[in-house]
Amino acid sequence: MVESLFAQPPVSAAPVRAGDTVLVLAPMGEAVSLGAFAGAGRAALVARVRETFGVDLPEQPRAVPSADGQVVFVWCGPTQWLALAAGDAVEGGLMARLRAACGDLCALTSQSDSRTTLRLFGPQAREVAGRLVPVDLHDAVFGPGHVALTLAGHIPVIFRQVARNPVTYEFLVFRSFAESLFHDLHVAMNGALS
């Protein structure tokens, strides 16, 4: 008899707290990577995304929402982006929308099953994140919309700030590293209160 397999969260879904600072497994909507084809494909891709989504693809480490707020485009390199759908979007809808809009100009790859998002927020979030990421997190340097492709301890992440008040960071990490990163963040949270 065939049994159905259901996706299991890579870490506990229960929030972890240290004082007023919280670490939680964030809902992960659909994620699709965009890789511009060589040559004139990049300029055409930027124009097509602007026409369809009402936003310019970021040219530097930033995350920008589409005009309708349903997609966030995250810079991942000079010709690479990660499109993240709003959590309540229909699964497969982002890929279909991107394929129709620009599938002839870039490679599209679903990343939905490969990534996990951990969200850290609260009054000590900057201090906790600073214990793991080698990024200047001063408010004047790294604020909402900023992105860093970096390491959190020894784990590769796409790190971004999503809000200023309260300070909120997201760590996009490969699912296989999520449990280790969750543990490292939990340890860093306890150290921030010492």
Short mmCIF file of C-alpha atoms in Angstrom, two decimals:
data_model
loop_
_atom_site.label_atom_id
_atom_site.label_comp_id
_atom_site.label_asym_id
_atom_site.label_seq_id
_atom_site.Cartn_x
_atom_site.Cartn_y
_atom_site.Cartn_z
CA MET A 1 0.00 0.00 0.00
CA VAL A 2 1.32 3.43 -0.95
CA GLU A 3 1.61 5.96 1.85
CA SER A 4 1.56 9.70 1.31
CA LEU A 5 4.52 11.68 2.53
CA PHE A 6 3.86 15.12 3.92
CA ALA A 7 6.46 17.84 4.21
CA GLN A 8 7.69 18.27 7.74
CA PRO A 9 9.02 21.58 9.07
CA PRO A 10 12.83 21.49 9.33
CA VAL A 11 12.71 22.96 12.86
CA SER A 12 10.14 23.31 15.61
CA ALA A 13 7.31 25.61 14.63
CA ALA A 14 7.11 26.91 18.20
CA PRO A 15 8.72 30.35 18.71
CA VAL A 16 11.79 30.59 20.93
CA ARG A 17 12.00 33.61 23.22
CA ALA A 18 14.79 35.31 25.12
CA GLY A 19 13.20 38.25 26.88
CA ASP A 20 11.30 40.17 24.20
CA THR A 21 13.42 38.84 21.34
CA VAL A 22 11.80 36.05 19.32
CA LEU A 23 13.07 33.46 16.85
CA VAL A 24 10.47 31.72 14.74
CA LEU A 25 10.17 29.55 11.68
CA ALA A 26 8.55 31.94 9.19
CA PRO A 27 5.98 30.73 6.69
CA MET A 28 7.76 30.11 3.41
CA GLY A 29 5.80 31.01 0.34
CA GLU A 30 6.80 30.01 -3.15
CA ALA A 31 10.39 30.89 -4.10
CA VAL A 32 11.77 31.00 -7.64
CA SER A 33 15.30 31.87 -8.73
CA LEU A 34 15.80 33.97 -11.86
CA GLY A 35 19.06 33.76 -13.79
CA ALA A 36 19.31 36.12 -16.76
CA PHE A 37 20.52 34.57 -20.00
CA ALA A 38 23.83 35.90 -21.30
CA GLY A 39 23.93 38.87 -23.62
CA ALA A 40 21.05 41.28 -23.94
CA GLY A 41 18.84 39.02 -21.84
CA ARG A 42 19.56 40.96 -18.65
CA ALA A 43 18.34 44.33 -19.94
CA ALA A 44 15.27 42.74 -21.50
CA LEU A 45 14.56 40.82 -18.28
CA VAL A 46 14.76 43.99 -16.18
CA ALA A 47 12.37 45.74 -18.59
CA ARG A 48 9.92 42.81 -18.63
CA VAL A 49 9.84 42.55 -14.82
CA ARG A 50 9.28 46.33 -14.58
CA GLU A 51 6.39 46.06 -17.06
CA THR A 52 4.77 43.04 -15.36
CA PHE A 53 5.51 43.61 -11.67
CA GLY A 54 5.92 47.40 -11.54
CA VAL A 55 9.39 47.29 -9.98
CA ASP A 56 13.00 47.41 -11.09
CA LEU A 57 15.05 44.35 -10.22
CA PRO A 58 17.61 45.46 -7.64
CA GLU A 59 21.10 46.20 -8.98
CA GLN A 60 22.76 45.79 -5.56
CA PRO A 61 22.14 43.75 -2.40
CA ARG A 62 18.54 44.80 -1.79
CA ALA A 63 15.06 43.31 -1.63
CA VAL A 64 12.24 45.18 -3.38
CA PRO A 65 8.51 44.41 -3.34
CA SER A 66 6.43 44.36 -6.51
CA ALA A 67 3.88 47.14 -7.02
CA ASP A 68 1.05 44.84 -5.84
CA GLY A 69 3.04 43.64 -2.79
CA GLN A 70 2.62 39.99 -3.80
CA VAL A 71 6.29 39.34 -4.69
CA VAL A 72 9.63 40.41 -3.26
CA PHE A 73 12.66 40.33 -5.56
CA VAL A 74 15.92 39.68 -3.71
CA TRP A 75 19.29 40.45 -5.34
CA CYS A 76 21.57 37.39 -5.36
CA GLY A 77 24.27 38.55 -7.78
CA PRO A 78 24.73 40.68 -10.92
CA THR A 79 22.37 38.51 -13.00
CA GLN A 80 20.63 36.49 -10.27
CA TRP A 81 17.53 37.17 -8.21
CA LEU A 82 15.23 35.24 -5.91
CA ALA A 83 11.51 35.96 -6.21
CA LEU A 84 9.54 35.30 -3.03
CA ALA A 85 5.75 35.11 -3.12
CA ALA A 86 3.58 36.43 -0.33
CA GLY A 87 2.82 33.63 2.14
CA ASP A 88 -0.85 33.46 1.14
CA ALA A 89 -0.18 33.18 -2.61
CA VAL A 90 -1.33 30.06 -4.46
CA GLU A 91 1.49 27.49 -4.78
CA GLY A 92 2.73 27.41 -8.37
CA GLY A 93 1.22 30.81 -9.09
CA LEU A 94 4.52 32.68 -8.92
CA MET A 95 6.31 30.28 -11.25
CA ALA A 96 3.43 30.47 -13.75
CA ARG A 97 3.41 34.27 -13.55
CA LEU A 98 7.18 34.51 -14.04
CA ARG A 99 7.18 31.94 -16.85
CA ALA A 100 4.52 33.93 -18.73
CA ALA A 101 6.24 37.26 -18.10
CA CYS A 102 9.90 36.45 -18.68
CA GLY A 103 10.48 32.73 -19.14
CA ASP A 104 12.06 33.36 -22.53
CA LEU A 105 14.68 35.71 -21.02
CA CYS A 106 15.93 33.81 -17.98
CA ALA A 107 16.31 30.46 -16.32
CA LEU A 108 13.58 29.92 -13.72
CA THR A 109 14.09 27.35 -10.98
CA SER A 110 11.74 26.56 -8.13
CA GLN A 111 13.46 26.97 -4.75
CA SER A 112 10.34 26.45 -2.61
CA ASP A 113 11.31 23.03 -1.27
CA SER A 114 15.00 23.83 -0.81
CA ARG A 115 14.80 26.91 1.43
CA THR A 116 13.56 27.76 4.89
CA THR A 117 13.13 31.17 6.47
CA LEU A 118 13.98 31.88 10.09
CA ARG A 119 12.76 35.23 11.43
CA LEU A 120 14.43 37.00 14.35
CA PHE A 121 12.84 40.09 15.85
CA GLY A 122 12.77 42.18 18.97
CA PRO A 123 14.88 44.64 20.94
CA GLN A 124 17.99 42.39 21.00
CA ALA A 125 17.71 41.14 17.40
CA ARG A 126 20.57 43.31 16.14
CA GLU A 127 22.89 42.11 18.89
CA VAL A 128 21.90 38.46 18.37
CA ALA A 129 22.36 38.62 14.58
CA GLY A 130 25.65 40.46 15.06
CA ARG A 131 27.00 37.47 16.96
CA LEU A 132 26.68 35.32 13.82
CA VAL A 133 26.84 37.46 10.66
CA PRO A 134 29.95 39.42 9.64
CA VAL A 135 27.86 42.41 8.51
CA ASP A 136 27.79 45.97 9.87
CA LEU A 137 24.25 46.06 11.25
CA HIS A 138 24.31 49.68 12.37
CA ASP A 139 20.99 51.30 11.51
CA ALA A 140 22.69 53.87 9.25
CA VAL A 141 24.34 51.12 7.18
CA PHE A 142 22.00 48.12 7.08
CA GLY A 143 18.27 48.81 7.22
CA PRO A 144 14.97 47.50 5.88
CA GLY A 145 15.35 46.20 2.34
CA HIS A 146 19.08 45.53 2.67
CA VAL A 147 20.37 42.07 1.80
CA ALA A 148 23.65 40.24 2.44
CA LEU A 149 24.73 36.92 0.95
CA THR A 150 26.91 35.84 3.83
CA LEU A 151 27.59 33.27 6.50
CA ALA A 152 25.74 33.01 9.79
CA GLY A 153 28.45 31.31 11.79
CA HIS A 154 29.49 28.60 9.32
CA ILE A 155 26.16 28.42 7.44
CA PRO A 156 25.53 30.18 4.10
CA VAL A 157 22.44 32.40 4.22
CA ILE A 158 20.61 35.14 2.42
CA PHE A 159 20.24 37.60 5.27
CA ARG A 160 17.89 40.57 5.06
CA GLN A 161 16.30 43.16 7.27
CA VAL A 162 12.56 43.37 6.78
CA ALA A 163 11.54 45.93 9.42
CA ARG A 164 13.01 48.60 11.67
CA ASN A 165 10.51 48.69 14.51
CA PRO A 166 10.83 46.15 15.89
CA VAL A 167 14.12 45.25 14.25
CA THR A 168 13.31 42.17 12.17
CA TYR A 169 15.72 39.99 10.23
CA GLU A 170 15.14 36.98 8.02
CA PHE A 171 17.65 34.24 7.36
CA LEU A 172 16.89 32.32 4.16
CA VAL A 173 18.77 29.06 4.54
CA PHE A 174 18.88 25.70 2.82
CA ARG A 175 16.51 23.32 4.61
CA SER A 176 19.32 20.92 5.45
CA PHE A 177 21.08 23.66 7.47
CA ALA A 178 17.97 25.10 9.13
CA GLU A 179 18.18 23.06 12.33
CA SER A 180 21.84 24.00 12.88
CA LEU A 181 21.15 27.68 12.23
CA PHE A 182 18.13 27.61 14.54
CA HIS A 183 20.33 26.13 17.27
CA ASP A 184 23.09 28.72 16.69
CA LEU A 185 20.59 31.59 16.83
CA HIS A 186 19.05 30.20 20.00
CA VAL A 187 22.49 30.03 21.64
CA ALA A 188 23.25 33.59 20.46
CA MET A 189 19.92 34.76 21.90
CA ASN A 190 20.82 33.40 25.32
CA GLY A 191 24.22 35.07 25.13
CA ALA A 192 22.64 38.44 24.28
CA LEU A 193 20.87 38.46 27.62
CA SER A 194 24.05 37.71 29.62
#
